Short mmCIF file of C-alpha atoms and ligand atoms in Angstrom, two decimals:
data_model
loop_
_atom_site.label_atom_id
_atom_site.label_comp_id
_atom_site.label_asym_id
_atom_site.label_seq_id
_atom_site.Cartn_x
_atom_site.Cartn_y
_atom_site.Cartn_z
CA MET A 29 116.77 29.85 47.99
CA MET A 30 115.09 27.53 45.52
CA ASN A 31 117.48 26.28 42.84
CA LEU A 32 115.91 25.75 39.41
CA GLY A 33 118.73 23.42 38.46
CA ASN A 34 117.97 21.06 41.33
CA LEU A 35 114.30 21.18 42.28
CA PRO A 36 113.08 20.61 45.83
CA THR A 37 110.33 18.06 46.53
CA THR A 38 106.79 18.62 45.33
CA ALA A 39 105.63 19.26 48.89
CA GLU A 40 108.32 21.90 49.39
CA MET A 41 107.44 23.63 46.11
CA LYS A 42 103.74 23.65 47.01
CA ALA A 43 104.56 25.20 50.37
CA LEU A 44 106.76 27.90 48.84
CA ASP A 45 104.13 28.63 46.21
CA ALA A 46 101.44 28.98 48.87
CA ALA A 47 103.66 31.29 50.91
CA HIS A 48 104.77 33.67 48.16
CA HIS A 49 102.76 33.38 44.96
CA LEU A 50 99.40 35.04 44.25
CA HIS A 51 97.76 33.23 41.33
CA PRO A 52 95.52 34.81 38.68
CA PHE A 53 91.78 33.99 38.73
CA THR A 54 92.22 32.04 41.96
CA ASP A 55 90.62 31.88 45.39
CA THR A 56 93.90 31.96 47.32
CA ALA A 57 92.56 30.42 50.54
CA GLY A 58 90.94 27.56 48.63
CA LEU A 59 94.08 26.88 46.60
CA ASN A 60 96.41 26.94 49.56
CA LYS A 61 94.37 24.32 51.37
CA LYS A 62 95.35 21.74 48.76
CA GLY A 63 98.38 23.33 47.05
CA ALA A 64 98.92 24.03 43.37
CA ARG A 65 99.79 21.32 40.86
CA VAL A 66 103.41 21.83 39.81
CA ILE A 67 104.01 21.40 36.06
CA THR A 68 107.64 20.85 35.16
CA ARG A 69 107.88 19.74 31.54
CA GLY A 70 106.09 19.79 28.19
CA LYS A 71 106.57 17.96 24.90
CA GLY A 72 104.15 17.96 21.99
CA VAL A 73 100.61 17.66 23.40
CA TYR A 74 101.84 16.35 26.77
CA LEU A 75 102.75 17.88 30.12
CA TRP A 76 104.43 16.27 33.12
CA ASP A 77 103.96 17.31 36.72
CA SER A 78 106.58 17.27 39.44
CA ASP A 79 105.55 13.75 40.47
CA GLY A 80 106.18 12.51 36.92
CA LYS A 81 102.48 12.19 36.01
CA LYS A 82 101.90 12.54 32.26
CA ILE A 83 98.93 14.68 31.26
CA LEU A 84 97.43 15.33 27.82
CA ASP A 85 97.17 19.11 27.50
CA GLY A 86 93.67 19.43 26.10
CA MET A 87 93.77 23.23 26.53
CA ALA A 88 97.12 23.97 24.78
CA GLY A 89 98.16 25.79 27.96
CA LEU A 90 95.63 28.62 27.99
CA TRP A 91 94.48 28.23 24.36
CA CYS A 92 97.91 29.25 23.14
CA VAL A 93 100.43 26.46 22.63
CA ASN A 94 99.17 25.89 19.08
CA MET A 95 102.36 24.24 17.79
CA GLY A 96 102.73 22.04 20.88
CA HIS A 97 105.26 22.12 23.69
CA GLY A 98 109.03 21.94 23.36
CA ARG A 99 109.54 22.92 19.71
CA GLN A 100 113.31 23.20 19.31
CA GLU A 101 113.02 25.47 16.25
CA ILE A 102 111.29 28.20 18.29
CA ILE A 103 113.64 27.74 21.23
CA GLU A 104 116.66 28.02 18.94
CA ALA A 105 115.28 31.14 17.18
CA VAL A 106 114.86 32.82 20.58
CA ARG A 107 118.33 31.77 21.69
CA ARG A 108 119.87 33.23 18.50
CA GLN A 109 117.93 36.49 18.88
CA MET A 110 118.82 36.87 22.56
CA THR A 111 122.46 36.33 21.74
CA ASP A 112 122.37 39.15 19.15
CA LEU A 113 120.01 41.54 20.90
CA ALA A 114 117.92 40.46 23.89
CA TYR A 115 116.17 43.80 24.24
CA TYR A 116 115.69 47.06 22.52
CA ASN A 117 112.57 49.18 22.17
CA THR A 118 110.62 50.37 19.15
CA PHE A 119 110.00 53.90 20.48
CA PHE A 120 112.29 56.78 19.45
CA GLN A 121 112.19 56.06 15.73
CA THR A 122 114.04 52.77 16.08
CA THR A 123 113.23 49.26 14.96
CA HIS A 124 115.02 45.92 14.71
CA PRO A 125 115.01 42.90 12.37
CA PRO A 126 112.63 40.60 14.29
CA ALA A 127 109.96 43.34 14.60
CA ILE A 128 110.23 44.09 10.88
CA ALA A 129 110.10 40.41 9.95
CA LEU A 130 107.07 39.76 12.16
CA ALA A 131 105.13 42.78 10.88
CA GLU A 132 105.77 41.62 7.31
CA SER A 133 104.87 38.03 8.11
CA LEU A 134 101.59 39.12 9.69
CA ALA A 135 100.70 41.30 6.70
CA SER A 136 101.13 38.26 4.46
CA ILE A 137 98.48 36.24 6.34
CA THR A 138 95.92 38.92 7.24
CA PRO A 139 93.03 39.81 4.91
CA SER A 140 94.28 42.04 2.06
CA HIS A 141 92.95 45.29 3.61
CA ILE A 142 95.02 44.77 6.80
CA ASN A 143 98.73 45.49 6.46
CA ARG A 144 100.02 47.00 9.71
CA ALA A 145 100.73 45.66 13.18
CA PHE A 146 100.97 47.50 16.52
CA PHE A 147 102.80 45.20 18.93
CA THR A 148 101.74 44.54 22.51
CA GLY A 149 102.62 42.07 25.26
CA SER A 150 99.26 40.31 25.63
CA GLY A 151 95.67 40.06 24.52
CA SER A 152 94.58 42.49 27.24
CA GLU A 153 97.10 45.06 26.05
CA SER A 154 95.92 44.52 22.49
CA ASN A 155 92.36 45.36 23.48
CA ASP A 156 93.41 48.38 25.55
CA THR A 157 95.30 49.57 22.47
CA VAL A 158 92.20 49.04 20.34
CA VAL A 159 90.09 51.25 22.62
CA ARG A 160 92.54 54.14 22.54
CA MET A 161 93.29 53.79 18.83
CA VAL A 162 89.67 53.61 17.75
CA ARG A 163 88.60 56.58 19.88
CA HIS A 164 91.57 58.54 18.53
CA PHE A 165 90.63 57.51 14.96
CA TRP A 166 87.16 59.02 15.35
CA ALA A 167 88.45 62.12 17.13
CA CYS A 168 90.88 62.74 14.25
CA GLN A 169 87.89 62.94 11.94
CA GLY A 170 86.08 65.53 14.03
CA LYS A 171 83.86 62.95 15.76
CA PRO A 172 85.20 62.87 19.33
CA GLU A 173 81.76 61.91 20.61
CA LYS A 174 82.02 58.50 18.88
CA GLN A 175 83.35 56.83 22.03
CA ILE A 176 81.13 53.90 22.92
CA PHE A 177 82.22 50.32 22.39
CA ILE A 178 79.44 47.79 22.12
CA SER A 179 80.47 44.38 23.37
CA ARG A 180 78.65 41.29 24.61
CA ARG A 181 77.69 39.85 27.96
CA ASN A 182 79.88 36.88 28.87
CA ALA A 183 82.57 37.95 26.38
CA TYR A 184 86.19 37.80 27.54
CA HIS A 185 88.56 40.52 26.35
CA GLY A 186 91.20 40.59 29.09
CA SER A 187 91.91 41.66 32.65
CA THR A 188 93.20 45.21 32.28
CA MET A 189 90.82 48.09 33.00
CA ALA A 190 89.67 48.42 29.37
CA GLY A 191 89.93 44.70 28.59
CA ALA A 192 87.83 43.68 31.58
CA SER A 193 85.36 46.49 30.86
CA LEU A 194 84.92 45.36 27.27
CA GLY A 195 84.45 41.84 28.56
CA GLY A 196 80.99 40.98 29.78
CA MET A 197 81.81 38.95 32.88
CA ALA A 198 79.58 40.12 35.71
CA ALA A 199 81.91 38.72 38.38
CA MET A 200 84.80 40.77 36.99
CA HIS A 201 82.72 43.95 36.81
CA ALA A 202 81.91 43.52 40.48
CA GLN A 203 85.56 44.06 41.45
CA GLY A 204 87.86 47.04 41.03
CA GLY A 205 85.67 49.85 39.76
CA ILE A 206 84.88 48.71 36.24
CA PRO A 207 83.48 48.98 33.62
CA ILE A 208 85.16 52.20 32.55
CA PRO A 209 82.79 54.71 30.92
CA GLY A 210 81.71 54.27 27.31
CA ILE A 211 81.11 50.53 27.17
CA ALA A 212 77.70 48.97 26.44
CA HIS A 213 76.82 45.27 26.35
CA ILE A 214 74.33 43.26 24.34
CA ASP A 215 73.44 39.57 24.77
CA GLN A 216 75.54 36.71 23.47
CA PRO A 217 74.52 34.25 20.71
CA TYR A 218 74.43 31.30 23.13
CA TRP A 219 71.64 29.15 21.76
CA TYR A 220 72.03 26.13 24.08
CA GLY A 221 71.72 28.21 27.24
CA GLU A 222 69.52 31.11 26.17
CA GLY A 223 67.76 30.09 22.95
CA GLY A 224 64.61 28.72 24.64
CA ASP A 225 62.09 27.55 22.05
CA MET A 226 63.61 29.49 19.16
CA SER A 227 65.43 27.65 16.39
CA PRO A 228 69.17 28.37 16.33
CA ALA A 229 68.70 30.35 13.08
CA GLU A 230 65.95 32.58 14.54
CA PHE A 231 67.91 33.05 17.72
CA GLY A 232 71.11 34.03 15.86
CA LEU A 233 69.21 36.74 13.99
CA ALA A 234 67.50 38.00 17.13
CA ARG A 235 70.79 38.31 19.02
CA ALA A 236 72.51 40.04 16.07
CA ARG A 237 69.67 42.54 15.81
CA GLN A 238 70.33 43.60 19.39
CA LEU A 239 73.36 45.36 17.92
CA GLU A 240 71.14 47.46 15.68
CA GLU A 241 68.80 48.21 18.60
CA ALA A 242 71.75 49.25 20.77
CA ILE A 243 73.09 51.57 18.06
CA ASP A 244 69.64 53.18 17.74
CA ARG A 245 69.32 53.54 21.49
CA LEU A 246 72.79 54.97 22.05
CA GLY A 247 72.82 57.07 18.86
CA GLU A 248 75.00 56.17 15.88
CA ASN A 249 76.98 59.37 16.44
CA ASN A 250 78.10 58.08 19.82
CA VAL A 251 79.08 54.53 18.89
CA ALA A 252 82.69 53.86 17.92
CA ALA A 253 82.82 50.12 17.38
CA PHE A 254 81.44 46.66 18.01
CA ILE A 255 83.97 44.17 19.42
CA ALA A 256 83.51 40.41 19.57
CA GLU A 257 85.28 37.08 19.44
CA PRO A 258 84.22 35.19 16.28
CA VAL A 259 83.77 32.11 18.53
CA GLN A 260 83.58 33.04 22.22
CA GLY A 261 86.30 31.17 24.10
CA ALA A 262 86.49 31.73 27.85
CA GLY A 263 82.73 32.29 28.01
CA GLY A 264 82.35 28.58 27.26
CA VAL A 265 83.18 28.01 23.58
CA ILE A 266 80.04 29.60 22.21
CA ILE A 267 79.75 28.93 18.49
CA PRO A 268 77.15 31.32 17.11
CA PRO A 269 74.31 30.08 14.89
CA ASP A 270 75.07 30.45 11.15
CA THR A 271 72.73 33.42 10.86
CA TYR A 272 74.58 35.53 13.42
CA TRP A 273 77.74 36.85 11.76
CA PRO A 274 76.19 37.71 8.35
CA GLU A 275 73.62 39.87 10.15
CA ILE A 276 76.27 41.52 12.36
CA SER A 277 78.34 42.23 9.24
CA ARG A 278 75.34 43.80 7.53
CA ILE A 279 74.67 46.06 10.50
CA CYS A 280 78.31 47.16 10.77
CA ARG A 281 78.40 47.86 7.01
CA GLU A 282 75.24 49.91 7.03
CA ARG A 283 76.08 51.86 10.18
CA ASP A 284 79.06 54.11 10.64
CA ILE A 285 80.75 51.93 13.27
CA LEU A 286 83.91 49.84 13.20
CA LEU A 287 84.07 46.07 13.59
CA VAL A 288 86.80 44.77 15.89
CA ALA A 289 87.45 41.03 15.85
CA ASP A 290 89.07 39.73 19.03
CA GLU A 291 91.21 36.97 17.51
CA VAL A 292 93.21 36.25 20.66
CA ILE A 293 91.91 32.65 20.76
CA ASN A 294 90.49 32.25 17.25
CA GLY A 295 93.61 33.54 15.50
CA PHE A 296 96.51 31.47 14.19
CA GLY A 297 94.70 28.35 13.11
CA ARG A 298 92.24 27.46 15.87
CA LEU A 299 89.34 27.26 13.38
CA GLY A 300 91.46 25.89 10.52
CA THR A 301 91.97 29.37 9.03
CA TRP A 302 94.56 31.99 9.91
CA PHE A 303 91.86 34.01 11.66
CA GLY A 304 88.33 33.35 12.88
CA SER A 305 87.31 36.29 10.68
CA ASP A 306 88.43 34.28 7.62
CA HIS A 307 86.22 31.38 8.66
CA TYR A 308 83.15 33.62 8.97
CA GLY A 309 83.97 35.87 5.98
CA LEU A 310 84.20 38.97 8.20
CA ARG A 311 85.94 42.17 7.15
CA PRO A 312 87.09 43.60 10.49
CA ASP A 313 88.62 47.07 10.77
CA LEU A 314 90.96 45.85 13.51
CA MET A 315 91.93 42.48 14.93
CA SER A 316 93.36 41.95 18.44
CA THR A 317 95.75 39.03 18.70
CA ALA A 318 98.16 37.34 21.16
CA LYS A 319 98.45 33.72 22.43
CA GLY A 320 98.91 31.58 19.28
CA LEU A 321 101.01 34.31 17.65
CA SER A 322 104.05 32.82 19.41
CA SER A 323 102.33 29.56 20.44
CA GLY A 324 102.67 31.06 23.92
CA TYR A 325 106.46 30.53 23.98
CA LEU A 326 107.00 34.18 24.85
CA PRO A 327 104.42 36.86 25.66
CA ILE A 328 103.48 38.87 22.59
CA GLY A 329 100.34 40.30 21.02
CA ALA A 330 99.54 42.54 18.09
CA VAL A 331 96.71 44.79 16.98
CA LEU A 332 96.32 44.29 13.25
CA VAL A 333 95.06 47.50 11.70
CA SER A 334 93.26 48.04 8.39
CA ASP A 335 94.42 50.50 5.73
CA ARG A 336 91.37 52.71 6.36
CA ILE A 337 92.38 53.31 9.98
CA VAL A 338 96.08 53.67 9.21
CA GLU A 339 95.39 56.30 6.53
CA VAL A 340 93.43 58.49 8.92
CA LEU A 341 95.95 58.07 11.74
CA GLU A 342 98.84 58.83 9.40
CA GLN A 343 97.25 61.88 7.82
CA LYS A 344 95.51 63.41 10.81
CA GLY A 345 96.59 61.56 13.94
CA GLY A 346 99.95 63.10 14.79
CA GLU A 347 101.76 61.24 17.54
CA PHE A 348 99.80 58.35 19.09
CA PHE A 349 100.70 58.67 22.75
CA HIS A 350 100.55 54.94 23.48
CA GLY A 351 103.01 52.04 23.64
CA TYR A 352 104.60 49.47 25.89
CA THR A 353 108.20 48.83 26.90
CA TYR A 354 107.78 45.40 25.39
CA SER A 355 105.98 46.48 22.16
CA GLY A 356 107.90 44.46 19.58
CA HIS A 357 110.26 42.80 22.09
CA PRO A 358 113.00 41.25 19.91
CA ALA A 359 113.03 37.79 21.48
CA CYS A 360 109.21 37.59 21.49
CA CYS A 361 109.08 38.70 17.84
CA ALA A 362 111.69 36.09 16.93
CA ALA A 363 109.60 33.38 18.62
CA ALA A 364 106.53 34.52 16.69
CA VAL A 365 108.33 34.72 13.34
CA GLU A 366 109.57 31.17 13.76
CA ASN A 367 106.19 29.96 14.98
CA LEU A 368 104.43 31.37 11.90
CA ARG A 369 107.13 29.94 9.63
CA LEU A 370 106.65 26.50 11.18
CA MET A 371 102.88 26.75 10.83
CA ARG A 372 103.29 27.42 7.11
CA GLU A 373 105.98 24.81 6.56
CA GLU A 374 103.99 22.09 8.30
CA ASN A 375 100.67 23.15 6.77
CA VAL A 376 99.05 23.23 10.17
CA LEU A 377 95.92 24.93 8.84
CA GLY A 378 95.44 22.03 6.42
CA HIS A 379 95.95 19.56 9.28
CA VAL A 380 93.21 21.28 11.32
CA ARG A 381 90.85 21.53 8.33
CA THR A 382 91.20 18.07 6.87
CA VAL A 383 92.76 15.73 9.45
CA ALA A 384 92.60 16.59 13.14
CA GLY A 385 89.53 18.86 12.96
CA PRO A 386 87.10 16.46 11.27
CA TYR A 387 88.40 13.48 13.27
CA LEU A 388 88.14 15.13 16.69
CA GLN A 389 84.85 16.84 15.86
CA GLU A 390 83.19 13.54 14.99
CA LYS A 391 84.41 11.83 18.15
CA TRP A 392 83.74 14.84 20.39
CA LYS A 393 80.19 15.15 19.11
CA GLY A 394 79.76 11.47 20.01
CA LEU A 395 80.07 12.48 23.67
CA ALA A 396 76.53 13.85 23.35
CA GLU A 397 75.44 10.19 23.79
CA HIS A 398 76.63 10.26 27.39
CA PRO A 399 73.76 10.59 29.94
CA LEU A 400 75.45 13.64 31.52
CA VAL A 401 75.86 15.60 28.27
CA GLY A 402 73.23 17.97 26.88
CA GLU A 403 75.21 19.13 23.87
CA ALA A 404 78.66 18.54 22.39
CA ARG A 405 79.88 21.17 19.93
CA MET A 406 83.14 21.88 18.18
CA LEU A 407 84.51 24.02 15.37
CA GLY A 408 88.06 23.62 14.11
CA LEU A 409 89.85 22.42 17.24
CA VAL A 410 87.87 24.18 19.93
CA GLY A 411 84.89 22.58 21.60
CA ALA A 412 82.59 22.29 24.60
CA ILE A 413 80.24 19.83 26.21
CA GLU A 414 77.30 21.00 28.29
CA LEU A 415 76.67 18.97 31.44
CA THR A 416 73.05 18.65 32.48
CA PRO A 417 70.88 16.63 34.86
CA ASN A 418 68.20 16.46 32.13
CA LYS A 419 69.13 16.07 28.47
CA ALA A 420 65.62 16.68 27.19
CA THR A 421 65.09 20.06 28.84
CA ARG A 422 68.78 21.23 28.79
CA ALA A 423 68.22 22.09 32.47
CA PRO A 424 71.15 23.57 34.44
CA PHE A 425 72.36 22.05 37.71
CA LYS A 426 71.06 23.66 40.91
CA ASN A 427 74.44 24.82 42.11
CA PRO A 428 76.17 26.14 38.95
CA GLY A 429 79.81 25.18 38.62
CA GLU A 430 79.86 22.38 41.20
CA VAL A 431 79.54 19.52 38.71
CA GLY A 432 82.00 21.22 36.34
CA LEU A 433 84.66 21.30 39.06
CA ILE A 434 84.04 17.67 40.02
CA THR A 435 84.43 16.71 36.36
CA ARG A 436 87.56 18.82 35.96
CA ASP A 437 89.20 17.09 38.92
CA PHE A 438 88.42 13.63 37.49
CA SER A 439 89.81 14.75 34.16
CA PHE A 440 93.16 15.70 35.71
CA GLU A 441 93.16 12.44 37.63
CA ASN A 442 92.70 10.62 34.31
CA GLY A 443 95.61 12.51 32.75
CA LEU A 444 93.66 14.99 30.62
CA VAL A 445 93.44 18.78 30.98
CA MET A 446 89.84 19.81 30.31
CA ARG A 447 88.80 23.17 31.69
CA SER A 448 85.42 23.80 33.26
CA VAL A 449 83.43 26.96 32.63
CA TRP A 450 80.60 26.62 35.11
CA ASP A 451 79.08 23.30 34.06
CA ARG A 452 80.64 23.17 30.61
CA MET A 453 83.81 21.23 29.86
CA ILE A 454 85.93 22.79 27.16
CA ILE A 455 88.95 21.77 25.13
CA SER A 456 91.30 23.55 22.76
CA PRO A 457 94.22 21.18 22.19
CA PRO A 458 97.48 21.94 20.36
CA LEU A 459 96.78 22.14 16.63
CA VAL A 460 99.42 19.51 15.89
CA ILE A 461 97.50 16.79 17.74
CA THR A 462 97.54 13.44 15.91
CA ARG A 463 94.75 10.90 15.40
CA GLY A 464 96.27 8.57 18.01
CA GLU A 465 96.40 11.39 20.54
CA ILE A 466 92.80 12.29 19.70
CA ASP A 467 91.75 8.68 20.42
CA GLU A 468 93.47 8.96 23.80
CA LEU A 469 91.81 12.32 24.54
CA ILE A 470 88.35 10.95 23.76
CA GLU A 471 88.91 7.78 25.75
CA LYS A 472 89.94 9.87 28.76
CA ALA A 473 86.99 12.23 28.31
CA TRP A 474 84.52 9.28 28.34
CA ARG A 475 86.13 7.82 31.43
CA THR A 476 85.99 11.22 33.12
CA LEU A 477 82.30 11.63 32.33
CA ASP A 478 81.53 8.15 33.66
CA MET A 479 83.37 8.84 36.91
CA ALA A 480 81.72 12.25 37.33
CA HIS A 481 78.30 10.76 36.58
CA ASP A 482 78.74 8.07 39.24
CA LYS A 483 79.85 10.61 41.80
CA ILE A 484 77.10 13.15 41.22
CA ARG A 485 74.45 10.44 41.16
CA GLY A 486 75.79 9.38 44.53
CA MET A 487 75.44 12.98 45.71
CA GLY A 488 71.83 13.08 44.46
CA LEU A 489 72.57 15.82 41.94
CA CYS A 490 71.03 13.96 39.02
N1 PMP B 8 90.76 38.25 24.42
C1 PMP B 8 90.39 36.97 24.42
C2 PMP B 8 89.35 36.50 23.45
C3 PMP B 8 90.98 36.07 25.31
O1 PMP B 8 90.59 34.79 25.33
C4 PMP B 8 91.97 36.54 26.20
C5 PMP B 8 92.66 35.60 27.18
N2 PMP B 8 92.08 34.41 27.45
C6 PMP B 8 92.30 37.88 26.16
C7 PMP B 8 91.69 38.70 25.25
C8 PMP B 8 93.32 38.44 27.10
O2 PMP B 8 94.56 37.98 26.77
P1 PMP B 8 95.75 38.01 27.85
O3 PMP B 8 95.41 37.04 28.91
O4 PMP B 8 96.95 37.63 27.02
O5 PMP B 8 95.85 39.41 28.34
#
């Protein structure tokens, strides 16, 4: 049996992993041919693999390790909580100090009309909770036909049945009998890829107005809510044109439908504000969260619910037949409480807004000068570069995703985690990244682009 106190060799771990571990979002046969990279340690913005290679974690894990790896304060808070009470539930009219403290802490950073939290174990569970809660909310008011969620193509809202259905990933919908009924999709505000000859401003308005058209087509009486990420993350860091969110807000205000902000990536400082909704001046009825809530140290999410919804559920809802064994898990809540305390104490939002954000944005946007890059965009500390064989026309590569994977492999080789989404490279580093670490990230990104460019030229791809 493998002993975690005395690790076997890298080759042995790869072999055991291939024999017994099924990875998420992975082509198992393809992975097992080369074996998974084994990550053994993290500190600050860095990771180390089992061969001792040091890697700058440009993705903060999976967009979640906002306070960086190895923070002793969070580890100690979890240790203390586990010593007192490692587990108890929040069903059966019980609660415990870390759940109370986290709910209060969240209410102090959410917009003033949002004061309650429903705890979950992940972003997917948050969105599944949203679907059931919102449909129940309308049913309580005698409108059970208001069922339909409008979402967007290429959105990502999770991997559970409802989460993946809300998401707009065609490849996910092709597997496992989804989408579930009552989900409709409109197009995304992705100007670089879909804007054609329109200006970004015109395009933003056109895409927002698809929401109004969808409500008209489906019937306002049948539409429960519109759900969206303020900045789309997994779809490729899609930052909407400035005209988009004001128009969406207008439509939601004028129509009798709820606005749900999926803050799983945007929340907890990614854009330099507590929530992406704060950055865009949105007034969502519900916000789904997870990831940065605990900086990923332990799995926890929360649906943050506005007073309007809570009032109806309290007065007319009766029992809400929904909850998870790990809703408000004490150790996870303790990690999140400490994480939020640290974020406040270290003024991490200020660091993103005035130090790391502007510095990285300027350097990242400079990558647009590279012959392989069609656009470089970034907001707060989340960004993307679009790889193209032709900068002038923004043309895609013939075999989508191939060049992205080549570039991703060079990036790892150069000691930088950049993720590829088809032929886009994306980053979302820990929010505590320093200027010196940003210089290193950019230097590695340039080197990676140069190496990828040489290789794909050699392959005749550009
Ligand atoms: N919503 C968004 C916007 C996400 O990015 C993700 C995860 N990447 C999820 C939901 C699902 O979260 P989880 O993986 O924790 O279930």
